[in-house]
Amino acid sequence: MNVLEFQKQKSKTKLSMVTCYDAWSAKLIAGTSVDSILVGDSLAMVMHGHSTTLPANVAMMELHTQAVARGLAGSNKLLVADLPFISYRQDLKTSVRAAGRMMKAGAHAVKLEGAKGNLEMIAHLVDSGIPVMGHLGLTPQSIHQLGGFKVQGNNPAEFERIHHEAEQLEKAGCFSVVLECVPSALAAKITQDIKIPTIGIGAGPDTDGQVLVLQDMLGLNEGFKPKFLRTFMSGAELMKKALNDYDTEVKKATFPTAKESY
Ligand code: KIV
């Protein structure tokens, strides 16, 4: 699915997106019906053990995007890569360079957070042939300003601001926008009022699609249970059982058998 096909799905079939940070899970996702993949800067937390996404940098995002693109070889998944914290807030030249590195690493589009101060740069990226996905609501790169991972757009002024920013992102040329942790009513209104697909995470059922962090939806992120998350597999339990079974068989010397030996 390319960016244009992704856009055409608005109001037709809901779009599915998951994060992915490495080649082997990309290869696995390539064999599923999931539409698109995000190399999210959440990799700083999930893969590198940081407590926020702020430590992600362009080199890190580039390396993981390259790995995911290799894993997706021959598949038709739309691959979006996050521009990390501050990489698109210095000047136009630096932003273009960062976005260019993601595209050369194999991404089909980049995602960046917020509207204020980004609109001119988004238009320039789009004019340079780089499709841009916006991200509004809970924008994790601003976590210290937001005071934590909290629902955004709860009061009328914030509701109006986020709605207006979605319209601005559309006007600047974004092909889609992620809405993270906003009231369902706000996500529904934005989805109705703009022509580009909205992809929700903690934004209720009325967006044009949904995105989840792969490890979260597979139940691999033990103890992480926000209201919006549904786990589609008990991944951590299954993995621990397999590891304990392996350990037991090794200790009992029942693995490997003659059949498993040369
Ligand atoms: O980095 C990320 O994983 C994201 C999604 C949560 C949308 O931005």
mmCIF file of C-alpha atoms and ligand atoms in Angstrom:
data_model
loop_
_atom_site.group_PDB
_atom_site.id
_atom_site.type_symbol
_atom_site.label_atom_id
_atom_site.label_comp_id
_atom_site.label_asym_id
_atom_site.label_seq_id
_atom_site.Cartn_x
_atom_site.Cartn_y
_atom_site.Cartn_z
ATOM 1 C CA MET A 1 0.000 0.000 0.000
ATOM 2 C CA ASN A 2 1.434 3.362 -0.947
ATOM 3 C CA VAL A 3 0.555 6.753 0.523
ATOM 4 C CA LEU A 4 -2.145 7.431 -2.094
ATOM 5 C CA GLU A 5 -3.769 4.028 -1.565
ATOM 6 C CA PHE A 6 -3.595 4.636 2.194
ATOM 7 C CA GLN A 7 -5.405 7.962 1.752
ATOM 8 C CA LYS A 8 -8.061 6.448 -0.499
ATOM 9 C CA GLN A 9 -9.121 4.137 2.335
ATOM 10 C CA LYS A 10 -10.589 7.046 4.299
ATOM 11 C CA SER A 11 -14.237 6.338 5.077
ATOM 12 C CA LYS A 12 -13.955 2.966 3.270
ATOM 13 C CA THR A 13 -11.984 0.266 5.089
ATOM 14 C CA LYS A 14 -10.389 0.990 8.473
ATOM 15 C CA LEU A 15 -6.604 1.148 8.332
ATOM 16 C CA SER A 16 -4.402 -0.932 10.639
ATOM 17 C CA MET A 17 -0.914 0.091 11.681
ATOM 18 C CA VAL A 18 1.562 -1.391 14.161
ATOM 19 C CA THR A 19 4.981 -0.276 15.254
ATOM 20 C CA CYS A 20 7.983 -2.364 14.306
ATOM 21 C CA TYR A 21 11.654 -1.820 15.046
ATOM 22 C CA ASP A 22 13.542 -4.813 13.649
ATOM 23 C CA ALA A 23 13.885 -7.090 10.629
ATOM 24 C CA TRP A 24 12.504 -10.353 12.027
ATOM 25 C CA SER A 25 9.236 -8.867 13.261
ATOM 26 C CA ALA A 26 8.937 -6.886 10.010
ATOM 27 C CA LYS A 27 9.227 -10.169 8.093
ATOM 28 C CA LEU A 28 6.514 -11.645 10.299
ATOM 29 C CA ILE A 29 4.198 -8.631 9.828
ATOM 30 C CA ALA A 30 4.844 -8.765 6.077
ATOM 31 C CA GLY A 31 2.963 -12.080 6.077
ATOM 32 C CA THR A 32 -0.151 -10.583 7.714
ATOM 33 C CA SER A 33 -3.017 -8.387 6.530
ATOM 34 C CA VAL A 34 -1.846 -5.361 8.623
ATOM 35 C CA ASP A 35 -1.725 -2.338 6.289
ATOM 36 C CA SER A 36 1.164 -0.288 7.544
ATOM 37 C CA ILE A 37 4.162 -0.154 9.827
ATOM 38 C CA LEU A 38 5.533 2.648 11.946
ATOM 39 C CA VAL A 39 9.143 2.722 13.040
ATOM 40 C CA GLY A 40 8.109 4.761 16.058
ATOM 41 C CA ASP A 41 10.497 6.675 18.254
ATOM 42 C CA SER A 42 8.834 4.611 21.008
ATOM 43 C CA LEU A 43 11.737 2.287 20.161
ATOM 44 C CA ALA A 44 13.790 4.382 22.597
ATOM 45 C CA MET A 45 11.541 2.994 25.340
ATOM 46 C CA VAL A 46 10.647 -0.469 24.007
ATOM 47 C CA MET A 47 13.989 -1.507 22.531
ATOM 48 C CA HIS A 48 16.480 0.648 24.401
ATOM 49 C CA GLY A 49 14.893 0.777 27.868
ATOM 50 C CA HIS A 50 14.571 4.564 28.183
ATOM 51 C CA SER A 51 11.649 6.032 30.146
ATOM 52 C CA THR A 52 10.690 8.525 27.388
ATOM 53 C CA THR A 53 11.109 8.830 23.606
ATOM 54 C CA LEU A 54 13.470 11.801 23.950
ATOM 55 C CA PRO A 55 16.747 9.847 23.701
ATOM 56 C CA ALA A 56 15.857 8.608 20.185
ATOM 57 C CA ASN A 57 18.078 10.260 17.590
ATOM 58 C CA VAL A 58 18.364 10.298 13.808
ATOM 59 C CA ALA A 59 21.093 7.632 13.673
ATOM 60 C CA MET A 60 19.031 5.299 15.872
ATOM 61 C CA MET A 61 15.863 5.822 13.809
ATOM 62 C CA GLU A 62 17.810 5.342 10.590
ATOM 63 C CA LEU A 63 19.353 2.052 11.749
ATOM 64 C CA HIS A 64 16.000 0.586 12.859
ATOM 65 C CA THR A 65 14.266 1.825 9.677
ATOM 66 C CA GLN A 66 16.914 0.119 7.540
ATOM 67 C CA ALA A 67 16.387 -3.149 9.452
ATOM 68 C CA VAL A 68 12.584 -2.954 9.123
ATOM 69 C CA ALA A 69 12.812 -2.106 5.409
ATOM 70 C CA ARG A 70 15.016 -5.201 4.881
ATOM 71 C CA GLY A 71 12.487 -7.342 6.748
ATOM 72 C CA LEU A 72 9.653 -5.964 4.603
ATOM 73 C CA ALA A 73 11.436 -6.559 1.275
ATOM 74 C CA GLY A 74 8.945 -7.626 -1.371
ATOM 75 C CA SER A 75 5.896 -6.748 0.754
ATOM 76 C CA ASN A 76 3.399 -3.971 0.092
ATOM 77 C CA LYS A 77 3.231 -2.443 3.578
ATOM 78 C CA LEU A 78 3.364 1.319 3.930
ATOM 79 C CA LEU A 79 6.455 2.087 6.009
ATOM 80 C CA VAL A 80 6.451 5.303 8.059
ATOM 81 C CA ALA A 81 9.414 6.382 10.210
ATOM 82 C CA ASP A 82 9.311 8.877 13.075
ATOM 83 C CA LEU A 83 11.489 11.956 13.032
ATOM 84 C CA PRO A 84 12.979 11.977 16.547
ATOM 85 C CA PHE A 85 12.889 14.685 19.196
ATOM 86 C CA ILE A 86 14.316 18.063 18.091
ATOM 87 C CA SER A 87 15.561 16.715 14.720
ATOM 88 C CA TYR A 88 13.002 18.872 12.867
ATOM 89 C CA ARG A 89 13.026 21.939 15.137
ATOM 90 C CA GLN A 90 16.353 23.569 14.281
ATOM 91 C CA ASP A 91 16.137 24.831 10.724
ATOM 92 C CA LEU A 92 14.725 23.730 7.397
ATOM 93 C CA LYS A 93 18.027 22.288 6.202
ATOM 94 C CA THR A 94 18.456 20.060 9.274
ATOM 95 C CA SER A 95 14.831 18.889 9.036
ATOM 96 C CA VAL A 96 15.182 18.004 5.357
ATOM 97 C CA ARG A 97 18.426 16.154 6.068
ATOM 98 C CA ALA A 98 16.835 14.128 8.894
ATOM 99 C CA ALA A 99 13.749 13.283 6.811
ATOM 100 C CA GLY A 100 15.960 12.426 3.828
ATOM 101 C CA ARG A 101 17.914 9.932 5.930
ATOM 102 C CA MET A 102 14.655 8.148 6.898
ATOM 103 C CA MET A 103 13.560 7.974 3.265
ATOM 104 C CA LYS A 104 16.965 6.702 2.119
ATOM 105 C CA ALA A 105 16.780 4.100 4.904
ATOM 106 C CA GLY A 106 13.645 2.728 3.239
ATOM 107 C CA ALA A 107 10.721 4.678 4.738
ATOM 108 C CA HIS A 108 7.900 5.759 2.418
ATOM 109 C CA ALA A 109 6.941 8.668 4.700
ATOM 110 C CA VAL A 110 7.961 10.366 7.932
ATOM 111 C CA LYS A 111 5.893 11.222 10.999
ATOM 112 C CA LEU A 112 6.449 14.206 13.252
ATOM 113 C CA GLU A 113 4.697 15.640 16.288
ATOM 114 C CA GLY A 114 2.740 18.878 16.666
ATOM 115 C CA ALA A 115 1.635 21.686 14.367
ATOM 116 C CA LYS A 116 2.833 24.929 15.972
ATOM 117 C CA GLY A 117 6.105 25.990 14.307
ATOM 118 C CA ASN A 118 6.091 22.975 11.945
ATOM 119 C CA LEU A 119 3.736 24.005 9.166
ATOM 120 C CA GLU A 120 6.227 25.682 6.846
ATOM 121 C CA MET A 121 8.680 22.818 7.281
ATOM 122 C CA ILE A 122 5.960 20.205 6.585
ATOM 123 C CA ALA A 123 5.006 22.015 3.362
ATOM 124 C CA HIS A 124 8.676 22.089 2.348
ATOM 125 C CA LEU A 125 9.147 18.357 3.028
ATOM 126 C CA VAL A 126 6.003 17.555 1.043
ATOM 127 C CA ASP A 127 7.189 19.789 -1.825
ATOM 128 C CA SER A 128 10.486 17.883 -1.709
ATOM 129 C CA GLY A 129 8.709 14.557 -2.285
ATOM 130 C CA ILE A 130 8.579 13.422 1.331
ATOM 131 C CA PRO A 131 5.093 12.398 2.506
ATOM 132 C CA VAL A 132 4.430 13.546 6.076
ATOM 133 C CA MET A 133 2.141 12.049 8.708
ATOM 134 C CA GLY A 134 1.193 14.413 11.552
ATOM 135 C CA HIS A 135 0.741 13.508 15.203
ATOM 136 C CA LEU A 136 -1.503 15.442 17.619
ATOM 137 C CA GLY A 137 -2.985 15.044 21.095
ATOM 138 C CA LEU A 138 -0.566 13.327 23.435
ATOM 139 C CA THR A 139 2.739 14.063 21.711
ATOM 140 C CA PRO A 140 5.313 12.065 23.710
ATOM 141 C CA GLN A 141 8.240 14.242 22.586
ATOM 142 C CA SER A 142 6.642 17.063 24.643
ATOM 143 C CA ILE A 143 6.145 14.885 27.691
ATOM 144 C CA HIS A 144 7.902 17.296 30.049
ATOM 145 C CA GLN A 145 5.680 20.137 28.883
ATOM 146 C CA LEU A 146 2.523 18.015 29.087
ATOM 147 C CA GLY A 147 3.406 16.859 32.592
ATOM 148 C CA GLY A 148 3.093 13.142 31.853
ATOM 149 C CA PHE A 149 1.361 10.619 29.614
ATOM 150 C CA LYS A 150 -2.175 12.076 29.936
ATOM 151 C CA VAL A 151 -5.298 12.432 27.812
ATOM 152 C CA GLN A 152 -5.261 15.720 25.843
ATOM 153 C CA GLY A 153 -8.116 17.893 24.582
ATOM 154 C CA ASN A 154 -10.348 17.471 27.594
ATOM 155 C CA ASN A 155 -11.377 21.119 27.964
ATOM 156 C CA PRO A 156 -13.106 23.260 25.296
ATOM 157 C CA ALA A 157 -10.023 25.413 24.548
ATOM 158 C CA GLU A 158 -7.750 22.373 24.075
ATOM 159 C CA PHE A 159 -10.467 20.591 22.084
ATOM 160 C CA GLU A 160 -10.642 23.597 19.752
ATOM 161 C CA ARG A 161 -6.840 23.941 19.544
ATOM 162 C CA ILE A 162 -6.245 20.302 18.575
ATOM 163 C CA HIS A 163 -9.126 20.399 16.078
ATOM 164 C CA HIS A 164 -7.680 23.550 14.495
ATOM 165 C CA GLU A 165 -4.192 22.026 14.384
ATOM 166 C CA ALA A 166 -5.529 18.965 12.543
ATOM 167 C CA GLU A 167 -6.961 21.319 9.905
ATOM 168 C CA GLN A 168 -3.624 23.163 9.715
ATOM 169 C CA LEU A 169 -1.712 19.895 9.230
ATOM 170 C CA GLU A 170 -4.044 18.908 6.423
ATOM 171 C CA LYS A 171 -3.564 22.316 4.789
ATOM 172 C CA ALA A 172 0.234 22.069 5.137
ATOM 173 C CA GLY A 173 0.113 18.837 3.127
ATOM 174 C CA CYS A 174 0.141 15.957 5.640
ATOM 175 C CA PHE A 175 -1.275 12.784 4.081
ATOM 176 C CA SER A 176 -2.586 11.483 7.419
ATOM 177 C CA VAL A 177 -2.564 12.338 11.104
ATOM 178 C CA VAL A 178 -2.151 10.245 14.257
ATOM 179 C CA LEU A 179 -4.429 11.249 17.150
ATOM 180 C CA GLU A 180 -3.049 9.963 20.431
ATOM 181 C CA CYS A 181 -4.987 9.858 23.731
ATOM 182 C CA VAL A 182 -7.756 12.321 22.952
ATOM 183 C CA PRO A 183 -11.464 12.042 23.783
ATOM 184 C CA SER A 184 -13.421 9.959 21.261
ATOM 185 C CA ALA A 185 -15.670 12.958 20.506
ATOM 186 C CA LEU A 186 -12.670 15.073 19.448
ATOM 187 C CA ALA A 187 -11.220 12.282 17.281
ATOM 188 C CA ALA A 188 -14.642 11.750 15.687
ATOM 189 C CA LYS A 189 -15.033 15.476 14.916
ATOM 190 C CA ILE A 190 -11.555 15.772 13.406
ATOM 191 C CA THR A 191 -12.134 12.602 11.359
ATOM 192 C CA GLN A 192 -15.347 14.084 10.026
ATOM 193 C CA ASP A 193 -13.917 17.542 9.308
ATOM 194 C CA ILE A 194 -10.662 16.726 7.497
ATOM 195 C CA LYS A 195 -10.162 14.799 4.275
ATOM 196 C CA ILE A 196 -6.987 12.927 5.272
ATOM 197 C CA PRO A 197 -7.133 9.659 7.263
ATOM 198 C CA THR A 198 -6.914 9.876 11.041
ATOM 199 C CA ILE A 199 -5.120 7.046 12.835
ATOM 200 C CA GLY A 200 -6.004 6.712 16.499
ATOM 201 C CA ILE A 201 -4.286 5.361 19.560
ATOM 202 C CA GLY A 202 -6.426 5.870 22.645
ATOM 203 C CA ALA A 203 -8.739 8.003 20.482
ATOM 204 C CA GLY A 204 -11.834 5.812 20.352
ATOM 205 C CA PRO A 205 -13.533 3.907 17.546
ATOM 206 C CA ASP A 206 -14.322 6.684 15.054
ATOM 207 C CA THR A 207 -10.905 7.374 13.534
ATOM 208 C CA ASP A 208 -10.093 6.038 10.058
ATOM 209 C CA GLY A 209 -7.624 3.553 11.505
ATOM 210 C CA GLN A 210 -5.777 2.401 14.601
ATOM 211 C CA VAL A 211 -2.129 2.094 15.581
ATOM 212 C CA LEU A 212 -0.679 0.122 18.487
ATOM 213 C CA VAL A 213 2.834 -0.621 19.665
ATOM 214 C CA LEU A 214 3.552 -4.211 18.574
ATOM 215 C CA GLN A 215 4.943 -5.369 21.913
ATOM 216 C CA ASP A 216 1.941 -3.857 23.747
ATOM 217 C CA MET A 217 -0.722 -5.497 21.574
ATOM 218 C CA LEU A 218 1.065 -8.850 21.712
ATOM 219 C CA GLY A 219 1.101 -8.722 25.527
ATOM 220 C CA LEU A 220 4.889 -8.614 25.659
ATOM 221 C CA ASN A 221 5.056 -5.414 27.689
ATOM 222 C CA GLU A 222 4.218 -6.827 31.124
ATOM 223 C CA GLY A 223 2.528 -4.415 33.528
ATOM 224 C CA PHE A 224 1.618 -1.868 30.815
ATOM 225 C CA LYS A 225 -2.173 -1.725 30.903
ATOM 226 C CA PRO A 226 -3.531 1.674 29.814
ATOM 227 C CA LYS A 227 -7.308 1.827 29.242
ATOM 228 C CA PHE A 228 -6.959 2.035 25.452
ATOM 229 C CA LEU A 229 -4.806 -1.068 25.075
ATOM 230 C CA ARG A 230 -6.184 -4.423 24.039
ATOM 231 C CA THR A 231 -3.710 -7.301 24.159
ATOM 232 C CA PHE A 232 -4.370 -9.762 21.340
ATOM 233 C CA MET A 233 -2.002 -12.413 22.720
ATOM 234 C CA SER A 234 -0.480 -13.291 26.089
ATOM 235 C CA GLY A 235 2.979 -12.934 24.596
ATOM 236 C CA ALA A 236 5.014 -12.604 27.777
ATOM 237 C CA GLU A 237 3.407 -15.707 29.315
ATOM 238 C CA LEU A 238 3.920 -17.743 26.146
ATOM 239 C CA MET A 239 7.536 -16.664 25.795
ATOM 240 C CA LYS A 240 8.344 -17.357 29.443
ATOM 241 C CA LYS A 241 6.718 -20.790 29.232
ATOM 242 C CA ALA A 242 8.787 -21.610 26.128
ATOM 243 C CA LEU A 243 12.000 -20.433 27.811
ATOM 244 C CA ASN A 244 11.246 -22.397 30.989
ATOM 245 C CA ASP A 245 10.403 -25.514 28.899
ATOM 246 C CA TYR A 246 13.719 -25.142 27.068
ATOM 247 C CA ASP A 247 15.604 -24.714 30.342
ATOM 248 C CA THR A 248 13.926 -27.814 31.823
ATOM 249 C CA GLU A 249 14.709 -29.965 28.764
ATOM 250 C CA VAL A 250 18.339 -28.810 28.731
ATOM 251 C CA LYS A 251 18.729 -29.608 32.435
ATOM 252 C CA LYS A 252 17.053 -33.013 32.073
ATOM 253 C CA ALA A 253 19.283 -33.673 29.026
ATOM 254 C CA THR A 254 16.148 -34.452 26.975
ATOM 255 C CA PHE A 255 17.155 -31.741 24.500
ATOM 256 C CA PRO A 256 18.705 -32.359 22.046
ATOM 257 C CA THR A 257 17.624 -35.906 21.096
ATOM 258 C CA ALA A 258 19.443 -38.100 18.574
ATOM 259 C CA LYS A 259 17.062 -36.750 15.892
ATOM 260 C CA GLU A 260 18.185 -33.245 16.687
ATOM 261 C CA SER A 261 21.868 -34.163 16.509
ATOM 262 C CA TYR A 262 24.405 -34.723 13.692
HETATM 263 O O1 KIV B 1 6.411 6.185 18.527
HETATM 264 C C1 KIV B 1 5.333 5.592 18.441
HETATM 265 O O2 KIV B 1 5.231 4.379 18.671
HETATM 266 C C2 KIV B 1 4.163 6.368 18.066
HETATM 267 C C3 KIV B 1 2.826 5.676 18.119
HETATM 268 C C4 KIV B 1 2.415 5.433 19.516
HETATM 269 C C5 KIV B 1 1.793 6.409 17.361
HETATM 270 O O3 KIV B 1 4.276 7.499 17.731
#
